[in-house]
Coordinates of C-alpha atoms and ligand atoms in Angstrom, one line a residue:
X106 CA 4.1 17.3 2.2
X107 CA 3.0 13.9 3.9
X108 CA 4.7 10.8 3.1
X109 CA 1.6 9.6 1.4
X110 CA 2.6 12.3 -1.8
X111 CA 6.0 11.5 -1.6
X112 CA 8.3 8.8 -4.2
X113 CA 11.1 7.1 -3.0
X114 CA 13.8 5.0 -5.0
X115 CA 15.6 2.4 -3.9
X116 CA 18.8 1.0 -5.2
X117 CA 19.9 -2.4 -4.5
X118 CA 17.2 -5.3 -2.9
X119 CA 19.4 -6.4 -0.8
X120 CA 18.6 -6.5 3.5
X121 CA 19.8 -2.4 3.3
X122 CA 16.8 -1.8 0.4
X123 CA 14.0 -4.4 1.0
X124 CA 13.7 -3.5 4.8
X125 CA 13.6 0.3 4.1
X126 CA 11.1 -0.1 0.5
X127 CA 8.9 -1.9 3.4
X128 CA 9.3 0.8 6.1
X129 CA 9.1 3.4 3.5
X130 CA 5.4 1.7 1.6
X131 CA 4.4 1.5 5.5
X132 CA 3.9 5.1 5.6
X133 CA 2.6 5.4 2.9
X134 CA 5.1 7.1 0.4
X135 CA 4.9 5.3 -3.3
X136 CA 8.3 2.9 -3.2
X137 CA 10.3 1.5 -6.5
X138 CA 12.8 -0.7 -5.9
X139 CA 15.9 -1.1 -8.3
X140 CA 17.5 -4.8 -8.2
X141 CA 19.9 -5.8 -10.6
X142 CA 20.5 -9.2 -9.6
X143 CA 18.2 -10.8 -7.2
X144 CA 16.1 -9.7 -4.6
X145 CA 17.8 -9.9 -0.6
X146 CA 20.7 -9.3 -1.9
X147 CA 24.6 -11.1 -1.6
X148 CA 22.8 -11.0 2.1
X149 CA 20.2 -13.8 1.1
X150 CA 21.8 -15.2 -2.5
X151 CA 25.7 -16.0 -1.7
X152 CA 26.9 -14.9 1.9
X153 CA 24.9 -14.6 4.6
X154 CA 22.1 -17.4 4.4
X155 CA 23.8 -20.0 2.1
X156 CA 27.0 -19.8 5.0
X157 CA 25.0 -19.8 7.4
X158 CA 23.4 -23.0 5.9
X159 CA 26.1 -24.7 5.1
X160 CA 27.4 -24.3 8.8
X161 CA 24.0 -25.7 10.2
X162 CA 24.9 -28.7 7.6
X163 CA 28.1 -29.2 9.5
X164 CA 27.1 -28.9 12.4
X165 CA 24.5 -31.2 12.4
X166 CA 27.4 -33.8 10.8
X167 CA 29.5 -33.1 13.9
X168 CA 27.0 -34.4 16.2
X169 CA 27.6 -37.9 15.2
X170 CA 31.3 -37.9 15.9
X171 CA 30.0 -36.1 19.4
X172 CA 27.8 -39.2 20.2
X173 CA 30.3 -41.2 21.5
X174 CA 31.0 -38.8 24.6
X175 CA 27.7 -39.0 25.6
X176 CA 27.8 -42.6 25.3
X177 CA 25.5 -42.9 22.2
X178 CA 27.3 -45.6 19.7
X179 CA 26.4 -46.4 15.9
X180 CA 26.4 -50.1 16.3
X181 CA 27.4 -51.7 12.6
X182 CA 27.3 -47.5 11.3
X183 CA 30.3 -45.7 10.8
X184 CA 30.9 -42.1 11.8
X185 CA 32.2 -39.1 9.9
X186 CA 35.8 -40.1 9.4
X187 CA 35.3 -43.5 8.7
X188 CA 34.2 -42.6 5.4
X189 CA 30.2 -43.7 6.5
X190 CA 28.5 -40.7 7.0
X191 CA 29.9 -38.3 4.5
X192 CA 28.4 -35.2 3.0
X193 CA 27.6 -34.6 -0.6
X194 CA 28.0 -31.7 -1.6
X195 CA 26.1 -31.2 -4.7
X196 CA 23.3 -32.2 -2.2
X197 CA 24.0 -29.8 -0.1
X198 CA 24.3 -26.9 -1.8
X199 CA 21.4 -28.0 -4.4
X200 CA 19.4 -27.4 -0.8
X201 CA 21.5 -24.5 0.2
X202 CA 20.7 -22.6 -3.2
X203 CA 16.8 -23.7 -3.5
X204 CA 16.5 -22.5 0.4
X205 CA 18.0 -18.5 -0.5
X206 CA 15.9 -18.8 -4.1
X207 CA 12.7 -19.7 -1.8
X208 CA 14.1 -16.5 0.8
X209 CA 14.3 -14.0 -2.0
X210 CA 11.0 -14.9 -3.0
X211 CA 8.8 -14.3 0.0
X212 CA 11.0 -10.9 -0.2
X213 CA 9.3 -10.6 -3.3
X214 CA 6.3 -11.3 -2.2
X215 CA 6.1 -9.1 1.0
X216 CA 7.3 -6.5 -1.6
X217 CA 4.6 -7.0 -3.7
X218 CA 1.8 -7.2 -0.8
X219 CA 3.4 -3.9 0.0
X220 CA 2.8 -2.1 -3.0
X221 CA 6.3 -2.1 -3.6
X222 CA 7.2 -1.9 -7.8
X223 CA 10.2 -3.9 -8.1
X224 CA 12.3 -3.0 -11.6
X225 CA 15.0 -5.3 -12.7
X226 CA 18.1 -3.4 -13.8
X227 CA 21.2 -1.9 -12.6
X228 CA 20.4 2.0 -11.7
X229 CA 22.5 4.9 -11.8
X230 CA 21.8 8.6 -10.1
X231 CA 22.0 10.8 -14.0
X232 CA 20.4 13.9 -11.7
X233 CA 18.6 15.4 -8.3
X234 CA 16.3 12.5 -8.0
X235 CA 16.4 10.8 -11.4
X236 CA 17.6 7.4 -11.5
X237 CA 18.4 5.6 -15.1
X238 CA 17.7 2.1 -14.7
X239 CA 19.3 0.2 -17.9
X240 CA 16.7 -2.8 -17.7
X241 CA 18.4 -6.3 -17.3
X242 CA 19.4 -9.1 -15.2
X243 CA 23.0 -9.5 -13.5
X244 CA 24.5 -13.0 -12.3
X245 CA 22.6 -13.9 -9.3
X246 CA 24.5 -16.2 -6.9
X247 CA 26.6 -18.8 -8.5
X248 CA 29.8 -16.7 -8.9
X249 CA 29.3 -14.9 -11.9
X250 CA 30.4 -11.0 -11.0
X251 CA 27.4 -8.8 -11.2
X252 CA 27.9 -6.7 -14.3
X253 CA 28.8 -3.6 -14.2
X254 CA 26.4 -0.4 -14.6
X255 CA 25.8 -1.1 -18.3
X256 CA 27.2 -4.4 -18.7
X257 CA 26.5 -7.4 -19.5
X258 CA 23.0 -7.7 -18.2
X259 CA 20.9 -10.3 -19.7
X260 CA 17.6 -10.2 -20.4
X261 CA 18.3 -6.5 -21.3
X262 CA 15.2 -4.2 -22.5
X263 CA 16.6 -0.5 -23.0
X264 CA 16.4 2.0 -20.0
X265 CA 14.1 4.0 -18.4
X266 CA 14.0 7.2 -15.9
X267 CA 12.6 7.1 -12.2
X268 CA 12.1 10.1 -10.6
X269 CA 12.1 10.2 -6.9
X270 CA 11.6 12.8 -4.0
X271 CA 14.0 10.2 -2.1
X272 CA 17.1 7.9 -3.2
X273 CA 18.3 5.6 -1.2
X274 CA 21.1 3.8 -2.0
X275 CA 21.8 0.1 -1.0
X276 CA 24.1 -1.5 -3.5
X277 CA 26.3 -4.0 -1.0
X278 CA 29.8 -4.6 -1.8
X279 CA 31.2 -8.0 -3.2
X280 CA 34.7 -10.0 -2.3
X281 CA 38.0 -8.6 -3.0
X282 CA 39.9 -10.1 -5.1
X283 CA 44.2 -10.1 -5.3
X284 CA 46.2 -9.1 -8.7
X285 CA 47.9 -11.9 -7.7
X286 CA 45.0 -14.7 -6.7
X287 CA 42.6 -14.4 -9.8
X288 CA 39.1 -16.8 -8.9
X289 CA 38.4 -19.1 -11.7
X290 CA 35.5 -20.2 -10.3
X291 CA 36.6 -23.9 -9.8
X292 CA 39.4 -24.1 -7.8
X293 CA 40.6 -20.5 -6.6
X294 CA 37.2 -19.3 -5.2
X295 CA 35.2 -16.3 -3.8
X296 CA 32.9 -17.1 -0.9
X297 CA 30.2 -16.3 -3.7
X298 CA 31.8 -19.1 -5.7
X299 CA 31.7 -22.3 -3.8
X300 CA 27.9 -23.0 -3.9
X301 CA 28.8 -24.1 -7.6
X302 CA 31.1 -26.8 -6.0
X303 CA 30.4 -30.9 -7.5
X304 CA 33.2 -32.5 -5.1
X305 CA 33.8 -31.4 -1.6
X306 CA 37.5 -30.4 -1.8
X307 CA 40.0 -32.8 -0.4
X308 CA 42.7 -30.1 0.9
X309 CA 40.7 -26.4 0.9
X310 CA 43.3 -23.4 1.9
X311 CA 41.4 -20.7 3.3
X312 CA 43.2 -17.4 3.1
X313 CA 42.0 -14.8 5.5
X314 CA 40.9 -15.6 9.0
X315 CA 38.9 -13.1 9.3
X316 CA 34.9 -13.6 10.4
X317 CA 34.2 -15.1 7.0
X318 CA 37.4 -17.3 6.3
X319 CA 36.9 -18.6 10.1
X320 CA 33.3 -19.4 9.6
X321 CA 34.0 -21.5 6.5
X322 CA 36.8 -23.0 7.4
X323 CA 34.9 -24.4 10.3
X324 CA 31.8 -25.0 8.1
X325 CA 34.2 -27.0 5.5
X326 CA 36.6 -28.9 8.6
X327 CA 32.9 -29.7 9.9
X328 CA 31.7 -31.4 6.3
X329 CA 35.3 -33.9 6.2
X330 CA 37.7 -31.7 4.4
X331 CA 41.5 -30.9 4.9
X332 CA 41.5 -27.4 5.8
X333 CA 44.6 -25.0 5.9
X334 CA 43.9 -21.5 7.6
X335 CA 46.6 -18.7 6.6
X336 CA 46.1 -15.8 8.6
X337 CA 48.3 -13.0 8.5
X338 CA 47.9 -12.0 12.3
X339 CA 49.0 -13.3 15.7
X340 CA 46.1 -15.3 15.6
X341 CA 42.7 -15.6 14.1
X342 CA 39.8 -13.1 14.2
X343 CA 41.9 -10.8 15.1
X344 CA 39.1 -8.1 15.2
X345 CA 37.2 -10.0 17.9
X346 CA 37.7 -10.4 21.6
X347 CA 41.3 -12.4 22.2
X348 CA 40.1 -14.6 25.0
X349 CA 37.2 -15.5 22.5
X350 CA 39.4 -16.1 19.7
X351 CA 41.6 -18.0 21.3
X352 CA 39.2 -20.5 22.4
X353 CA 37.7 -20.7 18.4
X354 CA 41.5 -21.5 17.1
X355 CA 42.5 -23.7 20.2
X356 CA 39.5 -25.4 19.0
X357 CA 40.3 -25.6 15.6
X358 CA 43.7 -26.9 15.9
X359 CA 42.3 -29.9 18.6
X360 CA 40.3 -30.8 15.5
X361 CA 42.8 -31.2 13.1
X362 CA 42.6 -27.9 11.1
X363 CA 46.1 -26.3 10.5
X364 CA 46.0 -22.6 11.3
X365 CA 49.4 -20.6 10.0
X366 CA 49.5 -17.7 11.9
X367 CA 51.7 -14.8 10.9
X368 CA 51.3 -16.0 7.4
X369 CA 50.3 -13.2 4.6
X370 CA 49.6 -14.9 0.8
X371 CA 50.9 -13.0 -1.5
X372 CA 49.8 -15.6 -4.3
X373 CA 47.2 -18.5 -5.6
X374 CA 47.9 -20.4 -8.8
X375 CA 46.6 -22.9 -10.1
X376 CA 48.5 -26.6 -10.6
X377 CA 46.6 -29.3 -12.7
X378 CA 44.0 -30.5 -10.2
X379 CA 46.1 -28.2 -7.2
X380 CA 46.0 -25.0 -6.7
X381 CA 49.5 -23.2 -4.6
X382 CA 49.6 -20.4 -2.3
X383 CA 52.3 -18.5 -2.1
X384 CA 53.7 -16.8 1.5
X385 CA 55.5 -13.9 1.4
X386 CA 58.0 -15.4 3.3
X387 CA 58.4 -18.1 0.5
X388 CA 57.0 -20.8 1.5
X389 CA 54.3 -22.8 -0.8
X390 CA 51.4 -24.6 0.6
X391 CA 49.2 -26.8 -2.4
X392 CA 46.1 -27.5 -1.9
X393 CA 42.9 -29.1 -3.9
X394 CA 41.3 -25.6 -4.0
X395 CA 41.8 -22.4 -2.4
X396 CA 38.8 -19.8 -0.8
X397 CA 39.6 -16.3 -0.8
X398 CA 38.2 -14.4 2.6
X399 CA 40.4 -11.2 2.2
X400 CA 37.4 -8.8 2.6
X401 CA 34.9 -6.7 0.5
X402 CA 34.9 -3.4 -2.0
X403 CA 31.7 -1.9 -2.0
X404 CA 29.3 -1.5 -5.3
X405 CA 29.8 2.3 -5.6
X406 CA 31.3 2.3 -9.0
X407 CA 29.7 3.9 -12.0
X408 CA 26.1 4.6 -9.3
X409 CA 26.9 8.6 -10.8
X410 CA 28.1 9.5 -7.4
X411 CA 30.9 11.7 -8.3
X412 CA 28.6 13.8 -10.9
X413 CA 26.1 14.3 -8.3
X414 CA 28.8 15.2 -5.6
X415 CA 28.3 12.5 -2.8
X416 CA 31.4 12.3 -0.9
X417 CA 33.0 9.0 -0.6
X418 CA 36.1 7.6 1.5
X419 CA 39.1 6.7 0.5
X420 CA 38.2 3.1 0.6
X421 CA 34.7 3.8 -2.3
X422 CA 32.4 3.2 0.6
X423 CA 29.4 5.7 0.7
X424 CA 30.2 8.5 3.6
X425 CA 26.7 8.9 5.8
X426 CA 25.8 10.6 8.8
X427 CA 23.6 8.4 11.9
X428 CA 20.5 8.9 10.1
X429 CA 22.1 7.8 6.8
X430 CA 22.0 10.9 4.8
X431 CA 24.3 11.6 2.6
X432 CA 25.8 15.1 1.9
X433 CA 23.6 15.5 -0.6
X434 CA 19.8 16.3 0.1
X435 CA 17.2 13.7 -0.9
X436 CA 19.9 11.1 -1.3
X437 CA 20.6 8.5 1.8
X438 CA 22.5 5.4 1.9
X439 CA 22.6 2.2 4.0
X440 CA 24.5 -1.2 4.0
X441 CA 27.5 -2.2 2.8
X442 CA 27.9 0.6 0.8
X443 CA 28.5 2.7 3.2
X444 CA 31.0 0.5 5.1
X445 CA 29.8 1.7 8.5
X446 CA 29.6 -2.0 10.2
X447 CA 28.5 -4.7 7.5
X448 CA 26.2 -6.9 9.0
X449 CA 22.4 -7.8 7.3
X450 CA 20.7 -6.6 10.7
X451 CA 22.6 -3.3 10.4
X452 CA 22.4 -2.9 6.6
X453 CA 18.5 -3.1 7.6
X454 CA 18.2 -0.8 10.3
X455 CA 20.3 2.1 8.4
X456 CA 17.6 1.1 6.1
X457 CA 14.8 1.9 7.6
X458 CA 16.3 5.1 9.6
X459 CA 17.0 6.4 6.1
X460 CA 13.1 6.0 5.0
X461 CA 11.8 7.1 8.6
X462 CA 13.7 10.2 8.7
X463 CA 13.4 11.3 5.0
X464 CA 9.7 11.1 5.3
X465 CA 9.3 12.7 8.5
X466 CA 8.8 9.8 11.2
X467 CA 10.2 10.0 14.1
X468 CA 13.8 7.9 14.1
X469 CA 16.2 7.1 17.0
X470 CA 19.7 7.7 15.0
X471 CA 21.6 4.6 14.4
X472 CA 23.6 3.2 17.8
X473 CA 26.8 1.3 17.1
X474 CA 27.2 0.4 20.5
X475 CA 24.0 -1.6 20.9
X476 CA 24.4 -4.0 17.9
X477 CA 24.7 -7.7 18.7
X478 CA 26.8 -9.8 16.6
X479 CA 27.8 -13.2 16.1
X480 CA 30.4 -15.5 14.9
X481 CA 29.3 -18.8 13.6
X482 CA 32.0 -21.0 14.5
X483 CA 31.5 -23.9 16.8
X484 CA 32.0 -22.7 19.6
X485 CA 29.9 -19.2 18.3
X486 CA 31.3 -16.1 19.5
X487 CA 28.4 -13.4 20.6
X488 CA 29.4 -9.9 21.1
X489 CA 27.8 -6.7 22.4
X490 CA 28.2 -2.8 23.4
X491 CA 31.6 -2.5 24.9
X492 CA 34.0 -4.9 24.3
X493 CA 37.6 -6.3 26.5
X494 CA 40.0 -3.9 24.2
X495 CA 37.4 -0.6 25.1
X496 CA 37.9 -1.2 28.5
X497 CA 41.8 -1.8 28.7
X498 CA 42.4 0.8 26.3
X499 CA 40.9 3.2 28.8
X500 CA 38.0 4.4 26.3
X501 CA 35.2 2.7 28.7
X502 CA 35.5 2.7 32.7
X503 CA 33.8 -1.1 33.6
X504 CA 35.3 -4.1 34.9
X505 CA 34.9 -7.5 33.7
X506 CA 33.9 -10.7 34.8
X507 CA 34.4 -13.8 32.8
X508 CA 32.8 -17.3 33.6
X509 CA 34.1 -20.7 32.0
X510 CA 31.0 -22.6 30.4
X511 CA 32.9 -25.6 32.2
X512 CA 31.5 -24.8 35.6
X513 CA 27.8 -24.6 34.0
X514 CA 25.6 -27.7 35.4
X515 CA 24.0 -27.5 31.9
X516 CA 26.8 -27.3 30.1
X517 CA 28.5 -30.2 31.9
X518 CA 25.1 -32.2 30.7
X519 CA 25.3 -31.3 27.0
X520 CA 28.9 -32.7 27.1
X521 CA 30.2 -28.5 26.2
X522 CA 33.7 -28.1 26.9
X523 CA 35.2 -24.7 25.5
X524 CA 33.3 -21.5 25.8
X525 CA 32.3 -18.5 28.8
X526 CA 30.2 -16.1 29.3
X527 CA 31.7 -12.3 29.9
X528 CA 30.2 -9.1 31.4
X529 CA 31.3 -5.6 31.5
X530 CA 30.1 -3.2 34.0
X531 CA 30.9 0.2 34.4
X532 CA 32.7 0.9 37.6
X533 CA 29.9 3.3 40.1
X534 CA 27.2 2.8 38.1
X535 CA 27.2 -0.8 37.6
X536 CA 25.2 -0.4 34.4
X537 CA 26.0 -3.2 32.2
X538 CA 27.6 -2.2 29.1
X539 CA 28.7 -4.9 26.7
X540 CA 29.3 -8.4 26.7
X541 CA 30.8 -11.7 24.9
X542 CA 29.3 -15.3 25.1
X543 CA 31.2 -18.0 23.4
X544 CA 29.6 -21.4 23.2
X545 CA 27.0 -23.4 21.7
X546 CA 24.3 -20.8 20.1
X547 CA 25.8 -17.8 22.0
X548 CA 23.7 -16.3 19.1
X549 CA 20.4 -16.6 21.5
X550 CA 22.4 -16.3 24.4
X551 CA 23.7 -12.6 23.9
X552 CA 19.8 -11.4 24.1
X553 CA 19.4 -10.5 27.2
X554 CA 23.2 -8.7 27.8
X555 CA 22.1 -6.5 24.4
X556 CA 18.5 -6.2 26.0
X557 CA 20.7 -4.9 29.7
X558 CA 22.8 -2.5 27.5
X559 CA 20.1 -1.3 25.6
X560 CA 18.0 -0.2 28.9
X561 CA 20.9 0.3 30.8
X562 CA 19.9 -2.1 33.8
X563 CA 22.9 -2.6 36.3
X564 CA 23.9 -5.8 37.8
X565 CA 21.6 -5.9 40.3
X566 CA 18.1 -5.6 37.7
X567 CA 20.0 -8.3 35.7
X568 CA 21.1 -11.2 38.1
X569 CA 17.7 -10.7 40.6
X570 CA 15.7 -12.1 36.9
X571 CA 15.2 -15.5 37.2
X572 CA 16.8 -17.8 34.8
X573 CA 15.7 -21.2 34.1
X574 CA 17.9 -24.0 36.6
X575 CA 19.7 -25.6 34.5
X576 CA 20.5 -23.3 31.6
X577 CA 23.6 -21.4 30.3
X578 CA 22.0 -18.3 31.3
X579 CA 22.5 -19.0 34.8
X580 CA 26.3 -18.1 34.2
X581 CA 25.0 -14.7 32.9
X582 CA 23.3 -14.0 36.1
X583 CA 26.2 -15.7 37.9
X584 CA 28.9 -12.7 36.1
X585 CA 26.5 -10.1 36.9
X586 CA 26.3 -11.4 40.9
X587 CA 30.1 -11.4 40.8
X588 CA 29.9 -7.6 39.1
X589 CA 28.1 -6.6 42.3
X590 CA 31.1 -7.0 44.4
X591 CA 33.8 -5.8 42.0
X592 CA 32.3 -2.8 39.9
X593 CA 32.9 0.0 42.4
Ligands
LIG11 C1 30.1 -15.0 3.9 C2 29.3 -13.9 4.6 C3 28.5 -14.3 5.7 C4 27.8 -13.3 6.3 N1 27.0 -13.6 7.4 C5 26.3 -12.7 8.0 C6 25.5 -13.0 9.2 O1 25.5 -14.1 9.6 N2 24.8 -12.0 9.8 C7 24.8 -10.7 9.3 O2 24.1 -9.9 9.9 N3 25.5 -10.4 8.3 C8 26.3 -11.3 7.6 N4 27.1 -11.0 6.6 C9 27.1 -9.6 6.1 C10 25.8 -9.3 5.2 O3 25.8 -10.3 4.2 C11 25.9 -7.9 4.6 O4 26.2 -7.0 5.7 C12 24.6 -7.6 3.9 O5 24.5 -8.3 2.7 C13 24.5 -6.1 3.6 O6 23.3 -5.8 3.0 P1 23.2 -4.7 1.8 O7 21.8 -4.5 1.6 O8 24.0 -3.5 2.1 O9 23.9 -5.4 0.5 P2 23.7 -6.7 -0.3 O10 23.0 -7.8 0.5 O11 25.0 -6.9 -1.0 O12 22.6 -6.2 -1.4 C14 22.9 -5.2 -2.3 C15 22.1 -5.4 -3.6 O13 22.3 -4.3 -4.5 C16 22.3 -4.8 -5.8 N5 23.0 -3.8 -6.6 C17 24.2 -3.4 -6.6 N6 24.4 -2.4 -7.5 C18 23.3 -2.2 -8.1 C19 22.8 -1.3 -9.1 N7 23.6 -0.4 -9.7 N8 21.5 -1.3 -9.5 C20 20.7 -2.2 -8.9 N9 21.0 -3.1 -8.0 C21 22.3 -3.0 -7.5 C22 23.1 -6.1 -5.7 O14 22.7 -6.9 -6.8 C23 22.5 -6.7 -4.4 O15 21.4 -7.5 -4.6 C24 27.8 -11.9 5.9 C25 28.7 -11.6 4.8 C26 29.4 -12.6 4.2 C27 30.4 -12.2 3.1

């Protein structure tokens, strides 16, 4: 059978679904997609572009109270912290919210060019390649919990029955939430929550410093707010590289955010206009509002999993092989869902390895060890292929060589103080196999390592390139001279 006489259902719009109903209408198979909230997804509606938004909004604010160490003075203006150039935040998320509507449209509309039926409802596997789809519309963005399967979906029309050759499922996950920290949507909030905010908060305690509480405690620090950062590790983003993470909460403290390290909540309530955290060592900290960053459960509840026997882990998430198949023939899964490493660009590329290899194109199965990704605090942390921790836990044979931005003639220019470039290269070989950039947009920067990891070019291939004089680059070519003498 060709893909041209073959159906495929999709289950969730989010990056996971859209990317593989596109990949999937490209060869010409006949694609529905099943959205129950909003096309792109959490990815597009409340976590991944409105963030990433709001960071570029605080950033931008932070270049004023950077002019004066470049000598560029506001003569008769004020600058943030004198109360003159101050964000508003019903502003900025008013543009924040319009900017993922207008994203989830051209998804829409790409859709549509594609010849891609979109349904709105929640779906549900009820058999081997049926999918009930009870028509309605869940809370998009705006913190309202997606329904359930069979909830309380507005807009609701009945059901109907889709019957696929494929079913991919794509269905994200959404924040965790404590027994103890309930969100009520105005001052104990999911990340999914604050884009409802009318007052920047005076005092915001984020609890988790993981990737997503570091990012928005940076992004909110950035905007003129108080910010409290309770991690329960030795130190925050503890997942990442430590030299890395050091240099992000070194950096946060210089700037006036308190970081509690060693610090696990065990409670949030609310107090008049304050909300409390509670330690569980005791302690209290209050606060104006509090953001809870204490990870994700995937949405793999009620999908009919169970009835059609597709084995999940412990933790609900989806289990899939490299080529995101299920156990269960016809069914694959991608994203969130499946927990395997939840980033949009992965989500994506399960995506469309799941469409490629269920119709019969030819697929590469999914590499972990080539994905870039990014933190985007200020300084950003890039990261690729192996990492520090790989190498001194013996798993990975390379040595590393780690450059300060400081010594970088461009970086010196642009006033950048914290940040360095890092290469790994495996010992023999010299093939370089992973990297970490920290610094300003370390998010373009890591390109060319993931571009050396993916083709396997050694030291030599890498620093002969030319890179521009000056540029931050030059200190990747610089690490990969020094590799030269080193990785034997
Ligand atoms: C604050 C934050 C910032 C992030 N920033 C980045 C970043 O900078 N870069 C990056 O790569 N990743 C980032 N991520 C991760 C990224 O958002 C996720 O990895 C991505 O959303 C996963 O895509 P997905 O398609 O699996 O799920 P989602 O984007 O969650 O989409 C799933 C969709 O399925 C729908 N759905 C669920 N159940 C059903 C059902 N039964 N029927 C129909 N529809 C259903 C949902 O409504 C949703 O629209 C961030 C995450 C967070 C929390």
């Amino acid at each position: 059978m060709s893909a041209a006489d073959r159906s495929v259902v999709v289950i969730g719009g989010g990056p996971g679904g859209y990317e593989a109903a596109l990949g999937a209408a490209q060869l010409g198979a006949e694609v529905t997609v099943v959205e129950r909230s909003g096309l792109g997804g959490a990815a597009v509606l409340t976590d991944c572009v409105p963030s990433k938004a709001l960071i570029a909004t605080a950033d931008f604010m932070d270049r004023f109270s950077a002019a004066k160490h470049i000598g560029v003075h506001f003569d008769g203006a004020h600058v943030p912290g004198d109360q003159g150039v101050t964000a508003h935040i019903t502003d900025v998320n008013a543009r924040i919210l319009e900017l993922a509507r207008a994203q989830s449209r051209d998804i829409a509309e790409r859709l549509e060019s594609a010849g891609v039926e979109v349904v709105q409802g929640a779906g549900r596997l009820v058999g081997p390649g049926r999918v009930e789809v009870v028509v309605g519309v869940a809370g998009v963005a705006s913190g309202e919990e997606p329904a359930p399967h069979g909830g309380d979906l507005t807009d609701g029309g009945g059901s109907q029955e889709l019957e696929a050759d494929v079913v991919l499922i794509a269905t994200g996950a959404r924040p965790r939430v404590m027994d103890t920290a309930v969100p009520d949507g105005e001052r104990i909030l999911t990340w999914q929550q604050i884009w409802d905010l009318e007052e920047l908060p005076e005092h915001l305690i984020v609890i988790g410093s993981g990737v997503t509480g570091a990012e928005l405690a940076h992004a909110y620090l950035g905007l003129g707010c108080a910010v409290t950062l309770i991690s329960s590790r030795d130190r925050v983003l503890p997942g990442e590289d430590a030299d890395a993470a050091n240099v992000v909460e070194e950096v946060f403290r210089r700037r006036g955010m308190t970081v509690l390290n060693r610090s696990r909540a065990g409670a949030v309530r609310r107090d008049g206009d304050s909300v409390v955290v509670t330690l569980e060592d005791g302690r209290e900290v209050s606060g104006s509002h509090a953001l809870l960053a204490v990870g994700s459960i995937p949405n793999t509840t009620d999908l009919g999993l169970e009835e059609a026997g597709i084995a999940v882990s412990r933790s609900g998430h989806i289990e899939v092989d490299r080529v995101s198949r299920t156990n269960v023939p016809g069914v694959y899964a991608a994203g969130d869902c499946t927990g395997v490493f939840p980033l949009a660009s992965v989500a994506a590329m399960q995506g469309r390895i799941a469409v490629a290899h269920a119709l019969g194109d030819a697929v590469a199965p999914l590499s972990l060890g080539r994905v870039s990704s990014n933190i985007f605090t200020d300084p950003e942390i890039a990261t690729v292929g192996a990492s520090q921790a790989d190498i001194d836990e013996g798993r990975v044979d390379a040595r590393a060589v780690m450059l300060p931005l400081t010594k970088n003639p461009r970086a010196k220019m642009q006033n950048v103080s914290d940040g360095f470039v890092k290469l790994f290269a495996r010992s023999g070989s010299h093939t370089i196999v992973g990297g970490v950039v920290v610094g300003p947009r370390a998010s373009e920067l890591i390109f060319p390592i993931a571009l050396a990891v993916a083709n396997r070019l050694n030291v030599d291939q890498f620093s002969s390139t030319f890179t521009v004089y000056p540029s931050m680059s030059g200190s990747l070519a610089e690490a990969a001279r020094q590799l030269h003498e080193i990785a034997d």
